[in-house]
């Protein structure tokens, strides 16, 4: 048991830092927020687009987890709208949800984004009204807690459940995705393809076609993805076939 604890709480975080997955010491005022070149540009893409991203959180928070967001662009729209939860707003008495024009694939304070899922054309056009409705109905619009939630990943998991066509398989490092909505112990998984049992986001289990099998212990996720073979581990994410 001691060996397992050392592996999980020492070796995995150390690997995350040494491998460069979670760079430390960045200044949020000067960190790169430019496009990573993943999203189609509105100028050349008249069709509707929806994309879901994650990137490592800033500095020490990135050792533990990631920040997630969703970008929407209706048909013929000249720009994307980014929907996300920003934690510092709660400390100033502001709503934590922000929906504003922005760069869909922008680097999160220098950390590269990864595309989780996306829709284009008619599928995206049909999903966007549902996404906007989910954003408006999120029950923790004025609450934020880094651990175990509700946070930005709780928000994205909520949207995933409301819009299952996104098939949103949030990474194991998305701490807060298992935080229960309104205290419910049983709910759909964020992808909408299975079910999860969660006790306050601190202890639980999930089984779904997209997620595979996941065990949540103190907000840390351990799992196996069967359809895209990979281990899911806290701190480092996937070991095996990568994201889509």
mmCIF file of C-alpha atoms in Angstrom:
data_model
loop_
_atom_site.group_PDB
_atom_site.id
_atom_site.type_symbol
_atom_site.label_atom_id
_atom_site.label_comp_id
_atom_site.label_asym_id
_atom_site.label_seq_id
_atom_site.Cartn_x
_atom_site.Cartn_y
_atom_site.Cartn_z
ATOM 1 C CA UNK A 1 0.000 0.000 0.000
ATOM 2 C CA UNK A 2 2.860 2.396 0.826
ATOM 3 C CA UNK A 3 4.431 1.665 -2.569
ATOM 4 C CA UNK A 4 1.157 2.432 -4.336
ATOM 5 C CA UNK A 5 0.774 5.719 -2.430
ATOM 6 C CA UNK A 6 4.339 6.722 -3.321
ATOM 7 C CA UNK A 7 3.667 5.928 -6.988
ATOM 8 C CA UNK A 8 0.413 7.894 -7.142
ATOM 9 C CA UNK A 9 1.300 10.913 -5.026
ATOM 10 C CA UNK A 10 5.041 11.252 -5.724
ATOM 11 C CA UNK A 11 6.118 9.494 -8.928
ATOM 12 C CA UNK A 12 3.186 10.498 -11.130
ATOM 13 C CA UNK A 13 3.240 14.211 -10.187
ATOM 14 C CA UNK A 14 7.029 14.272 -10.564
ATOM 15 C CA UNK A 15 6.763 12.695 -14.013
ATOM 16 C CA UNK A 16 4.129 15.288 -14.985
ATOM 17 C CA UNK A 17 6.532 18.125 -14.179
ATOM 18 C CA UNK A 18 9.731 16.568 -15.573
ATOM 19 C CA UNK A 19 8.039 15.540 -18.829
ATOM 20 C CA UNK A 20 6.980 19.119 -19.457
ATOM 21 C CA UNK A 21 3.245 18.412 -19.309
ATOM 22 C CA UNK A 22 2.803 20.937 -16.498
ATOM 23 C CA UNK A 23 5.333 23.796 -16.864
ATOM 24 C CA UNK A 24 5.826 25.872 -13.728
ATOM 25 C CA UNK A 25 6.699 29.514 -13.129
ATOM 26 C CA UNK A 26 4.670 31.158 -15.895
ATOM 27 C CA UNK A 27 3.369 34.700 -15.446
ATOM 28 C CA UNK A 28 -0.331 34.818 -16.348
ATOM 29 C CA UNK A 29 0.097 38.391 -17.565
ATOM 30 C CA UNK A 30 2.565 37.456 -20.305
ATOM 31 C CA UNK A 31 1.749 33.789 -21.017
ATOM 32 C CA UNK A 32 0.881 32.834 -24.602
ATOM 33 C CA UNK A 33 -2.873 32.813 -25.352
ATOM 34 C CA UNK A 34 -2.572 32.535 -29.148
ATOM 35 C CA UNK A 35 -4.263 29.998 -31.434
ATOM 36 C CA UNK A 36 -2.772 26.510 -31.633
ATOM 37 C CA UNK A 37 -3.957 26.196 -35.238
ATOM 38 C CA UNK A 38 -6.488 23.431 -34.572
ATOM 39 C CA UNK A 39 -9.866 25.092 -35.116
ATOM 40 C CA UNK A 40 -11.183 25.900 -38.618
ATOM 41 C CA UNK A 41 -11.235 29.636 -39.263
ATOM 42 C CA UNK A 42 -14.642 31.340 -39.596
ATOM 43 C CA UNK A 43 -13.468 33.106 -42.765
ATOM 44 C CA UNK A 44 -13.061 29.799 -44.611
ATOM 45 C CA UNK A 45 -15.670 27.741 -42.759
ATOM 46 C CA UNK A 46 -19.255 28.937 -43.260
ATOM 47 C CA UNK A 47 -20.760 25.802 -41.698
ATOM 48 C CA UNK A 48 -21.597 25.614 -37.997
ATOM 49 C CA UNK A 49 -18.818 24.324 -35.710
ATOM 50 C CA UNK A 50 -18.695 23.088 -32.094
ATOM 51 C CA UNK A 51 -15.434 22.096 -30.419
ATOM 52 C CA UNK A 52 -14.527 20.996 -26.878
ATOM 53 C CA UNK A 53 -10.977 21.478 -25.586
ATOM 54 C CA UNK A 54 -8.834 20.935 -22.533
ATOM 55 C CA UNK A 55 -5.411 22.214 -21.522
ATOM 56 C CA UNK A 56 -3.260 21.993 -18.430
ATOM 57 C CA UNK A 57 -4.139 24.531 -15.743
ATOM 58 C CA UNK A 58 -1.675 27.324 -14.964
ATOM 59 C CA UNK A 59 1.452 26.557 -12.909
ATOM 60 C CA UNK A 60 1.082 24.192 -9.909
ATOM 61 C CA UNK A 61 -2.588 23.569 -10.646
ATOM 62 C CA UNK A 62 -1.519 21.973 -13.918
ATOM 63 C CA UNK A 63 0.232 19.174 -12.029
ATOM 64 C CA UNK A 64 -3.135 17.998 -10.795
ATOM 65 C CA UNK A 65 -5.588 18.835 -13.515
ATOM 66 C CA UNK A 66 -6.813 20.607 -16.612
ATOM 67 C CA UNK A 67 -9.150 23.410 -17.625
ATOM 68 C CA UNK A 68 -11.904 22.653 -20.155
ATOM 69 C CA UNK A 69 -14.049 24.838 -22.397
ATOM 70 C CA UNK A 70 -16.418 24.664 -25.366
ATOM 71 C CA UNK A 71 -16.453 26.847 -28.497
ATOM 72 C CA UNK A 72 -19.498 27.403 -30.709
ATOM 73 C CA UNK A 73 -19.849 29.034 -34.127
ATOM 74 C CA UNK A 74 -23.288 29.117 -35.779
ATOM 75 C CA UNK A 75 -23.571 28.874 -39.533
ATOM 76 C CA UNK A 76 -22.007 31.897 -41.304
ATOM 77 C CA UNK A 77 -21.020 33.466 -37.968
ATOM 78 C CA UNK A 78 -17.888 35.669 -38.230
ATOM 79 C CA UNK A 79 -16.408 34.452 -34.913
ATOM 80 C CA UNK A 80 -16.513 31.805 -32.212
ATOM 81 C CA UNK A 81 -18.050 32.174 -28.772
ATOM 82 C CA UNK A 82 -16.135 30.544 -25.910
ATOM 83 C CA UNK A 83 -18.154 29.173 -22.980
ATOM 84 C CA UNK A 84 -16.231 28.384 -19.798
ATOM 85 C CA UNK A 85 -16.072 28.774 -16.040
ATOM 86 C CA UNK A 86 -13.416 31.149 -14.667
ATOM 87 C CA UNK A 87 -12.780 30.582 -10.968
ATOM 88 C CA UNK A 88 -11.310 33.967 -9.970
ATOM 89 C CA UNK A 89 -14.590 35.676 -10.859
ATOM 90 C CA UNK A 90 -16.259 34.023 -7.852
ATOM 91 C CA UNK A 91 -13.751 35.704 -5.540
ATOM 92 C CA UNK A 92 -14.897 39.087 -6.882
ATOM 93 C CA UNK A 93 -18.588 38.306 -6.507
ATOM 94 C CA UNK A 94 -19.117 37.831 -10.263
ATOM 95 C CA UNK A 95 -20.851 34.950 -12.106
ATOM 96 C CA UNK A 96 -18.244 32.318 -12.926
ATOM 97 C CA UNK A 97 -19.672 31.481 -16.363
ATOM 98 C CA UNK A 98 -18.231 33.490 -19.223
ATOM 99 C CA UNK A 99 -19.625 33.323 -22.763
ATOM 100 C CA UNK A 100 -17.703 35.703 -24.978
ATOM 101 C CA UNK A 101 -16.091 35.932 -28.434
ATOM 102 C CA UNK A 102 -12.626 34.446 -28.431
ATOM 103 C CA UNK A 103 -10.041 32.101 -29.885
ATOM 104 C CA UNK A 104 -11.495 28.565 -29.769
ATOM 105 C CA UNK A 105 -8.135 26.776 -29.695
ATOM 106 C CA UNK A 106 -6.202 29.373 -27.720
ATOM 107 C CA UNK A 107 -3.342 28.193 -25.567
ATOM 108 C CA UNK A 108 -4.306 28.239 -21.890
ATOM 109 C CA UNK A 109 -1.593 30.492 -20.439
ATOM 110 C CA UNK A 110 0.988 28.832 -22.668
ATOM 111 C CA UNK A 111 -0.302 25.273 -22.319
ATOM 112 C CA UNK A 112 -1.282 23.517 -25.550
ATOM 113 C CA UNK A 113 -4.985 22.689 -25.993
ATOM 114 C CA UNK A 114 -6.231 19.229 -26.922
ATOM 115 C CA UNK A 115 -9.432 18.700 -28.898
ATOM 116 C CA UNK A 116 -11.796 16.352 -27.031
ATOM 117 C CA UNK A 117 -14.741 16.299 -29.410
ATOM 118 C CA UNK A 118 -16.394 18.336 -32.121
ATOM 119 C CA UNK A 119 -19.333 18.685 -34.460
ATOM 120 C CA UNK A 120 -19.655 20.385 -37.834
ATOM 121 C CA UNK A 121 -22.420 21.230 -40.267
ATOM 122 C CA UNK A 122 -26.009 20.308 -39.487
ATOM 123 C CA UNK A 123 -25.003 18.297 -36.400
ATOM 124 C CA UNK A 124 -23.308 21.365 -34.918
ATOM 125 C CA UNK A 125 -26.196 23.651 -35.899
ATOM 126 C CA UNK A 126 -28.662 21.391 -34.098
ATOM 127 C CA UNK A 127 -26.446 21.094 -31.018
ATOM 128 C CA UNK A 128 -25.707 24.801 -30.487
ATOM 129 C CA UNK A 129 -29.176 25.754 -29.123
ATOM 130 C CA UNK A 130 -28.955 22.819 -26.696
ATOM 131 C CA UNK A 131 -25.493 23.939 -25.600
ATOM 132 C CA UNK A 132 -26.694 27.495 -24.989
ATOM 133 C CA UNK A 133 -29.638 26.162 -22.980
ATOM 134 C CA UNK A 134 -27.277 24.015 -20.888
ATOM 135 C CA UNK A 135 -24.991 27.016 -20.274
ATOM 136 C CA UNK A 136 -27.981 29.050 -19.096
ATOM 137 C CA UNK A 137 -29.304 26.299 -16.790
ATOM 138 C CA UNK A 138 -25.986 25.359 -15.108
ATOM 139 C CA UNK A 139 -26.888 25.347 -11.386
ATOM 140 C CA UNK A 140 -23.538 26.610 -10.054
ATOM 141 C CA UNK A 141 -23.295 29.859 -12.032
ATOM 142 C CA UNK A 142 -22.164 31.748 -8.917
ATOM 143 C CA UNK A 143 -20.107 29.021 -7.215
ATOM 144 C CA UNK A 144 -16.557 27.781 -7.679
ATOM 145 C CA UNK A 145 -14.357 25.409 -5.746
ATOM 146 C CA UNK A 146 -11.089 24.132 -7.178
ATOM 147 C CA UNK A 147 -11.447 20.737 -5.461
ATOM 148 C CA UNK A 148 -13.556 18.638 -5.607
ATOM 149 C CA UNK A 149 -15.906 21.030 -7.449
ATOM 150 C CA UNK A 150 -17.937 22.647 -8.779
ATOM 151 C CA UNK A 151 -15.388 24.059 -11.208
ATOM 152 C CA UNK A 152 -14.781 24.421 -14.947
ATOM 153 C CA UNK A 153 -14.815 20.650 -15.443
ATOM 154 C CA UNK A 154 -18.095 20.290 -13.541
ATOM 155 C CA UNK A 155 -19.520 22.823 -15.988
ATOM 156 C CA UNK A 156 -18.306 20.913 -19.033
ATOM 157 C CA UNK A 157 -19.561 17.596 -17.673
ATOM 158 C CA UNK A 158 -22.985 19.204 -17.194
ATOM 159 C CA UNK A 159 -23.042 20.357 -20.819
ATOM 160 C CA UNK A 160 -21.944 16.896 -21.961
ATOM 161 C CA UNK A 161 -24.863 15.261 -20.162
ATOM 162 C CA UNK A 162 -27.324 17.768 -21.619
ATOM 163 C CA UNK A 163 -25.908 17.419 -25.148
ATOM 164 C CA UNK A 164 -24.954 13.730 -25.465
ATOM 165 C CA UNK A 165 -24.305 14.023 -29.212
ATOM 166 C CA UNK A 166 -20.991 15.626 -28.229
ATOM 167 C CA UNK A 167 -19.881 12.225 -26.821
ATOM 168 C CA UNK A 168 -17.688 14.182 -24.422
ATOM 169 C CA UNK A 169 -15.097 11.874 -22.855
ATOM 170 C CA UNK A 170 -13.423 14.257 -20.415
ATOM 171 C CA UNK A 171 -9.860 13.276 -19.440
ATOM 172 C CA UNK A 172 -9.000 11.631 -16.143
ATOM 173 C CA UNK A 173 -7.198 14.852 -15.216
ATOM 174 C CA UNK A 174 -10.452 16.863 -15.418
ATOM 175 C CA UNK A 175 -10.866 17.035 -11.636
ATOM 176 C CA UNK A 176 -14.402 18.108 -10.826
ATOM 177 C CA UNK A 177 -16.102 16.310 -13.705
ATOM 178 C CA UNK A 178 -17.561 13.784 -11.248
ATOM 179 C CA UNK A 179 -18.908 16.414 -8.869
ATOM 180 C CA UNK A 180 -22.632 15.619 -8.468
ATOM 181 C CA UNK A 181 -25.229 18.061 -9.711
ATOM 182 C CA UNK A 182 -27.502 19.150 -6.875
ATOM 183 C CA UNK A 183 -26.132 16.329 -4.714
ATOM 184 C CA UNK A 184 -27.427 13.524 -6.924
ATOM 185 C CA UNK A 185 -25.473 10.301 -6.363
ATOM 186 C CA UNK A 186 -26.505 8.700 -9.675
ATOM 187 C CA UNK A 187 -26.209 10.447 -13.037
ATOM 188 C CA UNK A 188 -25.204 9.958 -16.638
ATOM 189 C CA UNK A 189 -21.498 10.072 -17.455
ATOM 190 C CA UNK A 190 -20.389 13.286 -19.196
ATOM 191 C CA UNK A 191 -20.481 11.514 -22.565
ATOM 192 C CA UNK A 192 -24.073 10.442 -22.018
ATOM 193 C CA UNK A 193 -23.094 6.858 -22.901
ATOM 194 C CA UNK A 194 -23.094 5.380 -19.396
ATOM 195 C CA UNK A 195 -23.735 6.016 -15.722
ATOM 196 C CA UNK A 196 -21.757 7.189 -12.739
ATOM 197 C CA UNK A 197 -22.166 6.821 -9.009
ATOM 198 C CA UNK A 198 -20.527 9.661 -7.091
ATOM 199 C CA UNK A 199 -20.400 10.675 -3.440
ATOM 200 C CA UNK A 200 -19.692 14.418 -3.336
ATOM 201 C CA UNK A 201 -17.182 14.003 -6.164
ATOM 202 C CA UNK A 202 -14.760 12.323 -3.764
ATOM 203 C CA UNK A 203 -15.601 8.656 -4.216
ATOM 204 C CA UNK A 204 -17.355 6.959 -7.080
ATOM 205 C CA UNK A 205 -17.355 4.742 -10.134
ATOM 206 C CA UNK A 206 -18.281 5.326 -13.784
ATOM 207 C CA UNK A 207 -18.997 2.939 -16.638
ATOM 208 C CA UNK A 208 -19.703 4.164 -20.162
ATOM 209 C CA UNK A 209 -19.037 3.368 -23.795
ATOM 210 C CA UNK A 210 -16.880 6.482 -24.217
ATOM 211 C CA UNK A 211 -15.336 6.605 -20.724
ATOM 212 C CA UNK A 212 -14.774 2.884 -20.243
ATOM 213 C CA UNK A 213 -14.385 2.063 -16.554
ATOM 214 C CA UNK A 214 -13.283 4.787 -14.122
ATOM 215 C CA UNK A 215 -12.765 4.816 -10.366
ATOM 216 C CA UNK A 216 -12.812 8.156 -8.554
ATOM 217 C CA UNK A 217 -10.886 8.335 -5.273
ATOM 218 C CA UNK A 218 -10.602 11.738 -3.585
ATOM 219 C CA UNK A 219 -11.248 13.388 -6.936
ATOM 220 C CA UNK A 220 -8.444 11.448 -8.663
ATOM 221 C CA UNK A 221 -9.448 9.203 -11.560
ATOM 222 C CA UNK A 222 -8.107 5.751 -12.403
ATOM 223 C CA UNK A 223 -9.577 3.897 -15.346
ATOM 224 C CA UNK A 224 -9.411 1.736 -18.450
ATOM 225 C CA UNK A 225 -10.655 2.735 -21.899
ATOM 226 C CA UNK A 226 -11.624 -0.447 -23.712
ATOM 227 C CA UNK A 227 -12.597 0.885 -27.169
ATOM 228 C CA UNK A 228 -9.522 3.112 -27.578
ATOM 229 C CA UNK A 229 -7.200 0.993 -25.427
ATOM 230 C CA UNK A 230 -5.558 3.089 -22.744
ATOM 231 C CA UNK A 231 -5.014 3.406 -19.033
ATOM 232 C CA UNK A 232 -6.405 6.559 -17.416
ATOM 233 C CA UNK A 233 -4.312 7.849 -14.551
ATOM 234 C CA UNK A 234 -4.373 10.909 -12.294
ATOM 235 C CA UNK A 235 -1.792 13.626 -12.934
ATOM 236 C CA UNK A 236 -0.609 12.260 -16.322
ATOM 237 C CA UNK A 237 -3.878 11.415 -18.118
ATOM 238 C CA UNK A 238 -3.896 8.715 -20.808
ATOM 239 C CA UNK A 239 -1.345 5.968 -21.436
ATOM 240 C CA UNK A 240 -2.243 4.345 -24.745
ATOM 241 C CA UNK A 241 -4.347 5.486 -27.677
ATOM 242 C CA UNK A 242 -4.725 9.271 -27.484
ATOM 243 C CA UNK A 243 -7.694 11.607 -27.756
ATOM 244 C CA UNK A 244 -9.726 11.690 -30.926
#
